[in-house]
Amino acid sequence: MKRVLAMVVVMLGMLVGAGQVAAQSDIVPGVKSAIKSGSSRSLAQYLNTKVQVSIDGDNASYSQSQAEMVLRNFFSKNAPLSFDFEHQGGSEDGQRYAIGKYAHKGGRYTVLVRMKKYGDAYKIDTIEFK
């Protein structure tokens, strides 16, 4: 009986975790596609009204439209050859993250995207190119 109860608790925990990942996956494919194509306009739809952007250690807080211009400039100087998320996860407080590799003609960047849920949708709070 204890075994059955323990298995039920584990299964419920897995279902709750799967629901959180499903909510995250709503934004992640679009973010991936936008970065992979180097489209700051497409990426901007996923940005929060205020977003931290860090490129090569230069870190600043921008409005959504300012961040789009900064990212447009980055993509124009570092046009993507390839991009893919390699790891995704989240925390108990609802914050999500995805880590990927961005290749361009001049080298590679590790990309960290942090997302937080606002209302019914996740938005990017932080994007870093290191």
Coordinates of N, CA, C and O in Angstrom, one line a residue:
M1 N 0.8 -1.2 0.0 CA 0.0 0.0 0.0 C 0.9 1.3 0.0 O 0.6 2.2 -0.7
K2 N 1.9 1.3 0.8 CA 2.8 2.4 0.8 C 3.5 2.6 -0.5 O 3.7 3.7 -0.9
R3 N 3.8 1.5 -1.2 CA 4.5 1.6 -2.5 C 3.5 2.2 -3.5 O 3.9 3.1 -4.3
V4 N 2.3 1.8 -3.5 CA 1.3 2.4 -4.4 C 1.1 3.9 -4.2 O 1.1 4.7 -5.1
L5 N 1.0 4.3 -2.9 CA 0.9 5.7 -2.6 C 2.1 6.5 -3.0 O 2.0 7.6 -3.6
A6 N 3.3 5.9 -2.8 CA 4.5 6.6 -3.2 C 4.6 6.8 -4.7 O 4.9 7.8 -5.2
M7 N 4.1 5.7 -5.4 CA 4.1 5.8 -6.9 C 3.1 6.9 -7.4 O 3.4 7.6 -8.3
V8 N 2.0 7.0 -6.7 CA 1.0 8.0 -7.1 C 1.5 9.4 -6.9 O 1.4 10.3 -7.7
V9 N 2.2 9.6 -5.8 CA 2.8 10.9 -5.5 C 3.9 11.2 -6.5 O 3.9 12.4 -7.0
V10 N 4.7 10.3 -6.9 CA 5.7 10.5 -7.9 C 5.1 10.9 -9.2 O 5.5 11.8 -9.9
M11 N 4.1 10.1 -9.6 CA 3.4 10.4 -10.9 C 2.8 11.7 -10.9 O 2.8 12.4 -11.9
L12 N 2.1 12.1 -9.8 CA 1.5 13.5 -9.8 C 2.6 14.6 -9.9 O 2.4 15.6 -10.6
G13 N 3.7 14.3 -9.2 CA 4.8 15.3 -9.3 C 5.3 15.4 -10.8 O 5.6 16.5 -11.3
M14 N 5.4 14.3 -11.5 CA 5.9 14.3 -12.9 C 4.9 15.1 -13.7 O 5.2 15.8 -14.6
L15 N 3.6 14.9 -13.5 CA 2.6 15.6 -14.3 C 2.6 17.1 -14.1 O 2.5 17.8 -15.0
V16 N 2.8 17.5 -12.9 CA 2.9 18.9 -12.6 C 4.1 19.5 -13.2 O 4.1 20.5 -13.9
G17 N 5.3 18.8 -13.2 CA 6.5 19.2 -13.8 C 6.3 19.3 -15.3 O 6.8 20.2 -16.0
A18 N 5.6 18.3 -15.9 CA 5.4 18.3 -17.4 C 4.6 19.5 -17.8 O 4.8 20.1 -18.8
G19 N 3.6 19.9 -16.9 CA 2.8 21.1 -17.2 C 3.6 22.4 -17.2 O 3.4 23.2 -18.1
Q20 N 4.6 22.5 -16.3 CA 5.4 23.6 -16.3 C 6.3 23.7 -17.5 O 6.5 24.8 -18.1
V21 N 6.8 22.6 -17.9 CA 7.7 22.5 -19.1 C 6.8 22.9 -20.4 O 7.3 23.6 -21.3
A22 N 5.6 22.4 -20.4 CA 4.7 22.7 -21.6 C 4.5 24.1 -21.7 O 4.5 24.7 -22.8
A23 N 4.2 24.8 -20.5 CA 4.0 26.3 -20.6 C 5.3 27.0 -21.1 O 5.2 27.9 -21.8
Q24 N 6.4 26.5 -20.7 CA 7.7 27.1 -21.1 C 7.9 26.9 -22.6 O 8.3 27.7 -23.3
S25 N 7.5 25.7 -23.1 CA 7.7 25.4 -24.5 C 6.9 26.3 -25.4 O 7.2 26.3 -26.6
D26 N 5.9 27.0 -24.9 CA 5.1 27.9 -25.8 C 6.0 29.0 -26.3 O 5.8 29.4 -27.5
I27 N 6.9 29.5 -25.6 CA 7.7 30.6 -26.0 C 9.1 30.1 -26.6 O 9.6 30.8 -27.5
V28 N 9.6 29.1 -26.1 CA 11.0 28.6 -26.5 C 11.1 28.4 -28.0 O 12.1 28.9 -28.5
P29 N 10.2 27.7 -28.6 CA 10.4 27.5 -30.1 C 10.5 28.8 -30.9 O 11.3 29.0 -31.8
G30 N 9.6 29.7 -30.5 CA 9.6 31.0 -31.2 C 10.9 31.8 -30.9 O 11.4 32.5 -31.8
V31 N 11.4 31.8 -29.7 CA 12.6 32.5 -29.3 C 13.8 31.8 -30.1 O 14.6 32.5 -30.7
K32 N 13.8 30.5 -30.1 CA 14.9 29.8 -30.9 C 14.8 30.2 -32.4 O 15.9 30.5 -33.0
S33 N 13.7 30.2 -33.0 CA 13.5 30.5 -34.4 C 14.0 32.0 -34.7 O 14.7 32.2 -35.7
A34 N 13.6 32.9 -33.8 CA 14.0 34.3 -34.0 C 15.5 34.5 -33.9 O 16.1 35.2 -34.7
I35 N 16.1 33.9 -32.9 CA 17.6 34.0 -32.7 C 18.3 33.3 -33.9 O 19.2 33.8 -34.5
K36 N 17.8 32.1 -34.3 CA 18.4 31.3 -35.4 C 18.4 32.1 -36.7 O 19.3 32.0 -37.5
S37 N 17.3 32.9 -36.9 CA 17.2 33.7 -38.2 C 17.8 35.1 -38.0 O 17.9 35.8 -39.0
G38 N 18.2 35.4 -36.8 CA 18.8 36.8 -36.6 C 17.8 37.9 -36.7 O 18.1 39.0 -37.1
S39 N 16.5 37.6 -36.3 CA 15.4 38.5 -36.5 C 15.1 39.2 -35.1 O 14.4 38.6 -34.3
S40 N 15.6 40.4 -35.0 CA 15.3 41.2 -33.7 C 13.8 41.5 -33.7 O 13.3 41.5 -32.6
R41 N 13.2 41.7 -34.8 CA 11.8 42.0 -34.8 C 11.0 40.8 -34.3 O 10.1 41.0 -33.5
S42 N 11.3 39.6 -34.7 CA 10.6 38.4 -34.2 C 10.9 38.2 -32.7 O 10.0 37.8 -32.0
L43 N 12.1 38.4 -32.3 CA 12.5 38.2 -31.0 C 11.8 39.2 -30.0 O 11.4 38.9 -28.9
A44 N 11.6 40.5 -30.5 CA 11.0 41.5 -29.7 C 9.6 41.2 -29.2 O 9.2 41.6 -28.1
Q45 N 8.9 40.4 -29.9 CA 7.5 40.0 -29.4 C 7.6 39.2 -28.2 O 6.6 39.1 -27.4
Y46 N 8.7 38.6 -27.8 CA 8.9 37.8 -26.6 C 9.5 38.5 -25.5 O 9.7 38.0 -24.4
L47 N 9.9 39.8 -25.7 CA 10.6 40.6 -24.7 C 9.6 41.2 -23.8 O 8.6 41.6 -24.2
N48 N 10.0 41.3 -22.5 CA 9.2 42.0 -21.5 C 9.3 43.5 -21.8 O 10.2 43.9 -22.6
T49 N 8.5 44.3 -21.1 CA 8.6 45.7 -21.3 C 9.9 46.3 -20.9 O 10.4 47.3 -21.5
K50 N 10.6 45.7 -19.9 CA 11.9 46.0 -19.5 C 12.7 44.7 -19.6 O 12.3 43.7 -19.1
V51 N 13.9 44.8 -20.2 CA 14.7 43.6 -20.4 C 16.2 43.9 -20.2 O 16.7 45.0 -20.6
Q52 N 16.9 43.0 -19.6 CA 18.3 43.1 -19.4 C 19.0 42.5 -20.7 O 18.7 41.3 -21.0
V53 N 19.9 43.2 -21.3 CA 20.6 42.7 -22.5 C 22.1 42.7 -22.1 O 22.6 43.8 -21.8
S54 N 22.8 41.6 -22.3 CA 24.2 41.6 -22.1 C 24.9 41.0 -23.3 O 24.5 39.9 -23.7
I55 N 25.8 41.7 -23.8 CA 26.6 41.3 -25.0 C 28.1 41.5 -24.7 O 28.5 42.6 -24.4
D56 N 28.8 40.4 -24.7 CA 30.2 40.4 -24.3 C 30.5 41.2 -23.0 O 31.5 41.9 -22.9
G57 N 29.6 41.0 -22.0 CA 29.8 41.6 -20.7 C 29.3 43.0 -20.6 O 29.2 43.6 -19.5
D58 N 28.9 43.6 -21.7 CA 28.3 44.9 -21.7 C 26.8 44.8 -21.3 O 26.0 44.3 -22.2
N59 N 26.4 45.1 -20.1 CA 25.1 44.7 -19.6 C 24.3 46.0 -19.3 O 24.8 47.0 -18.7
A60 N 23.0 46.1 -19.8 CA 22.2 47.2 -19.6 C 20.7 46.8 -19.6 O 20.4 45.8 -20.2
S61 N 19.9 47.7 -19.0 CA 18.5 47.5 -19.0 C 17.9 48.4 -20.0 O 18.2 49.6 -20.1
Y62 N 17.0 47.8 -20.9 CA 16.4 48.5 -22.0 C 14.9 48.3 -22.0 O 14.4 47.3 -21.5
S63 N 14.2 49.3 -22.6 CA 12.8 49.1 -22.9 C 12.7 48.1 -24.1 O 13.8 47.8 -24.7
Q64 N 11.6 47.6 -24.3 CA 11.4 46.6 -25.4 C 11.9 47.1 -26.7 O 12.6 46.4 -27.5
S65 N 11.6 48.3 -27.1 CA 12.0 48.8 -28.4 C 13.5 49.1 -28.4 O 14.1 48.9 -29.5
Q66 N 14.1 49.6 -27.3 CA 15.5 49.8 -27.3 C 16.2 48.5 -27.4 O 17.3 48.4 -28.1
A67 N 15.8 47.5 -26.7 CA 16.4 46.1 -26.7 C 16.3 45.6 -28.2 O 17.3 45.0 -28.6
E68 N 15.2 45.8 -28.9 CA 15.1 45.4 -30.2 C 16.2 46.0 -31.1 O 16.9 45.3 -31.9
M69 N 16.5 47.3 -30.9 CA 17.5 48.0 -31.7 C 18.9 47.4 -31.3 O 19.7 47.2 -32.2
V70 N 19.2 47.2 -30.1 CA 20.5 46.7 -29.6 C 20.7 45.3 -30.3 O 21.7 45.0 -30.8
L71 N 19.6 44.5 -30.2 CA 19.7 43.1 -30.8 C 19.8 43.2 -32.3 O 20.6 42.4 -32.9
R72 N 19.2 44.1 -33.0 CA 19.3 44.3 -34.4 C 20.7 44.6 -34.8 O 21.3 44.0 -35.7
N73 N 21.3 45.5 -34.0 CA 22.7 45.8 -34.2 C 23.6 44.6 -34.0 O 24.6 44.3 -34.8
F74 N 23.4 43.8 -33.0 CA 24.2 42.6 -32.7 C 24.1 41.6 -33.9 O 25.1 41.1 -34.3
F75 N 22.8 41.4 -34.3 CA 22.6 40.4 -35.4 C 23.3 40.9 -36.7 O 23.7 40.1 -37.5
S76 N 23.2 42.2 -36.9 CA 23.8 42.7 -38.2 C 25.3 42.5 -38.2 O 25.9 42.3 -39.2
K77 N 26.0 42.7 -37.0 CA 27.4 42.5 -36.9 C 27.8 41.0 -36.7 O 29.0 40.7 -37.0
N78 N 26.9 40.2 -36.3 CA 27.2 38.8 -36.0 C 26.1 37.9 -36.5 O 25.4 37.2 -35.8
A79 N 26.0 37.9 -37.9 CA 24.9 37.2 -38.5 C 25.0 35.7 -38.1 O 26.1 35.1 -38.2
P80 N 23.9 35.1 -37.8 CA 23.9 33.7 -37.3 C 24.2 32.7 -38.4 O 23.7 32.8 -39.5
L81 N 25.1 31.7 -38.1 CA 25.3 30.6 -39.0 C 24.4 29.4 -38.5 O 23.9 28.7 -39.2
S82 N 24.4 29.3 -37.1 CA 23.5 28.3 -36.5 C 23.2 28.7 -35.1 O 23.9 29.5 -34.5
F83 N 22.1 28.1 -34.6 CA 21.7 28.3 -33.2 C 20.8 27.2 -32.8 O 20.0 26.8 -33.5
D84 N 21.1 26.7 -31.5 CA 20.2 25.7 -30.9 C 20.3 25.8 -29.4 O 21.4 26.1 -28.9
F85 N 19.1 25.6 -28.8 CA 19.1 25.5 -27.3 C 19.6 24.1 -26.9 O 19.2 23.1 -27.5
E86 N 20.5 24.1 -26.0 CA 21.1 22.8 -25.5 C 20.5 22.4 -24.2 O 20.6 21.2 -23.8
H87 N 20.0 23.3 -23.4 CA 19.5 23.0 -22.1 C 18.4 24.0 -21.7 O 18.5 25.1 -22.1
Q88 N 17.3 23.4 -21.1 CA 16.2 24.2 -20.6 C 15.8 23.8 -19.2 O 16.0 22.6 -18.9
G89 N 15.3 24.7 -18.4 CA 14.9 24.3 -17.1 C 14.1 25.5 -16.5 O 13.8 26.5 -17.1
G90 N 13.8 25.3 -15.2 CA 13.0 26.3 -14.5 C 13.2 26.1 -13.0 O 13.8 25.2 -12.5
S91 N 12.6 27.1 -12.3 CA 12.7 27.1 -10.8 C 11.3 27.0 -10.2 O 10.3 27.2 -11.0
E92 N 11.3 26.8 -9.0 CA 10.0 26.7 -8.3 C 9.2 28.0 -8.3 O 7.9 27.9 -8.3
D93 N 9.8 29.1 -8.4 CA 9.1 30.4 -8.5 C 8.6 30.8 -9.8 O 8.1 31.9 -10.0
G94 N 8.7 29.9 -10.8 CA 8.1 30.2 -12.1 C 9.1 30.8 -13.1 O 8.7 31.0 -14.3
Q95 N 10.3 31.0 -12.7 CA 11.3 31.5 -13.7 C 11.8 30.3 -14.6 O 12.0 29.2 -14.1
R96 N 12.0 30.6 -15.8 CA 12.5 29.6 -16.8 C 13.7 30.1 -17.4 O 14.0 31.3 -17.5
Y97 N 14.5 29.2 -18.0 CA 15.7 29.6 -18.7 C 16.0 28.6 -19.8 O 15.5 27.4 -19.8
A98 N 16.8 29.0 -20.7 CA 17.3 28.2 -21.8 C 18.7 28.7 -22.2 O 19.0 29.9 -22.2
I99 N 19.5 27.7 -22.4 CA 20.9 27.9 -22.7 C 21.2 27.3 -24.1 O 20.9 26.2 -24.3
G100 N 21.9 28.1 -24.9 CA 22.2 27.6 -26.3 C 23.5 28.1 -26.8 O 24.2 28.8 -26.2
K101 N 23.8 27.6 -28.0 CA 25.1 27.9 -28.7 C 24.7 28.7 -30.0 O 23.9 28.2 -30.8
Y102 N 25.3 29.8 -30.1 CA 25.1 30.7 -31.3 C 26.4 30.8 -32.1 O 27.4 31.3 -31.5
A103 N 26.4 30.3 -33.3 CA 27.6 30.4 -34.1 C 27.4 31.5 -35.2 O 26.3 31.6 -35.8
H104 N 28.5 32.3 -35.4 CA 28.5 33.3 -36.4 C 29.9 33.2 -37.1 O 30.7 32.5 -36.7
K105 N 30.0 34.0 -38.1 CA 31.3 33.9 -38.9 C 32.5 34.2 -38.1 O 33.6 33.5 -38.3
G106 N 32.4 35.0 -37.1 CA 33.6 35.4 -36.2 C 33.8 34.5 -35.0 O 34.8 34.7 -34.3
G107 N 32.9 33.5 -34.8 CA 33.1 32.7 -33.6 C 31.8 32.1 -33.0 O 30.8 31.9 -33.8
R108 N 31.7 32.0 -31.7 CA 30.6 31.4 -31.1 C 30.2 32.2 -29.8 O 31.1 32.8 -29.2
Y109 N 29.0 32.2 -29.5 CA 28.5 32.8 -28.2 C 27.7 31.7 -27.5 O 27.0 30.9 -28.1
T110 N 27.8 31.7 -26.2 CA 26.8 31.0 -25.4 C 25.7 32.0 -25.1 O 25.9 33.1 -24.7
V111 N 24.4 31.5 -25.3 CA 23.3 32.4 -25.1 C 22.5 31.9 -23.9 O 22.1 30.7 -23.8
L112 N 22.2 32.8 -23.0 CA 21.3 32.5 -21.8 C 20.1 33.4 -21.9 O 20.2 34.6 -22.0
V113 N 18.9 32.7 -21.9 CA 17.7 33.5 -22.0 C 16.9 33.1 -20.7 O 16.6 32.0 -20.4
R114 N 16.5 34.2 -19.9 CA 15.7 34.0 -18.7 C 14.3 34.5 -19.0 O 14.2 35.7 -19.5
M115 N 13.3 33.7 -18.6 CA 11.9 34.1 -18.9 C 11.1 34.0 -17.6 O 11.4 33.2 -16.8
K116 N 10.1 34.9 -17.5 CA 9.3 34.9 -16.4 C 7.8 35.0 -16.9 O 7.6 35.7 -17.9
K117 N 6.9 34.4 -16.1 CA 5.5 34.4 -16.5 C 4.9 35.7 -16.1 O 4.9 36.1 -14.9
Y118 N 4.2 36.4 -17.0 CA 3.4 37.6 -16.7 C 2.0 37.3 -17.2 O 1.8 37.2 -18.5
G119 N 1.1 37.2 -16.3 CA -0.3 36.8 -16.7 C -0.3 35.4 -17.3 O 0.2 34.5 -16.6
D120 N -0.7 35.2 -18.5 CA -0.7 33.9 -19.1 C 0.4 33.6 -20.0 O 0.5 32.5 -20.6
A121 N 1.4 34.5 -20.1 CA 2.5 34.3 -21.1 C 3.8 34.5 -20.4 O 4.0 35.4 -19.5
Y122 N 4.8 33.8 -20.9 CA 6.2 34.0 -20.5 C 6.8 35.1 -21.4 O 6.5 35.2 -22.6
K123 N 7.6 35.9 -20.8 CA 8.3 37.0 -21.5 C 9.8 36.9 -21.1 O 10.2 36.5 -20.0
I124 N 10.7 37.3 -22.0 CA 12.1 37.4 -21.7 C 12.4 38.5 -20.8 O 12.1 39.7 -21.1
D125 N 13.1 38.2 -19.7 CA 13.5 39.2 -18.8 C 15.0 39.6 -19.0 O 15.4 40.7 -18.8
T126 N 15.8 38.5 -19.4 CA 17.2 38.7 -19.6 C 17.6 37.9 -20.8 O 17.2 36.7 -21.0
I127 N 18.5 38.5 -21.6 CA 19.1 37.7 -22.7 C 20.6 38.1 -22.7 O 21.0 39.3 -22.6
E128 N 21.5 37.1 -22.7 CA 22.9 37.3 -22.6 C 23.6 36.5 -23.7 O 23.3 35.4 -24.0
F129 N 24.5 37.2 -24.4 CA 25.4 36.6 -25.4 C 26.8 36.7 -24.8 O 27.4 37.8 -24.7
K130 N 27.4 35.5 -24.4 CA 28.7 35.5 -23.8 C 29.7 34.8 -24.7 O 29.4 33.8 -25.2

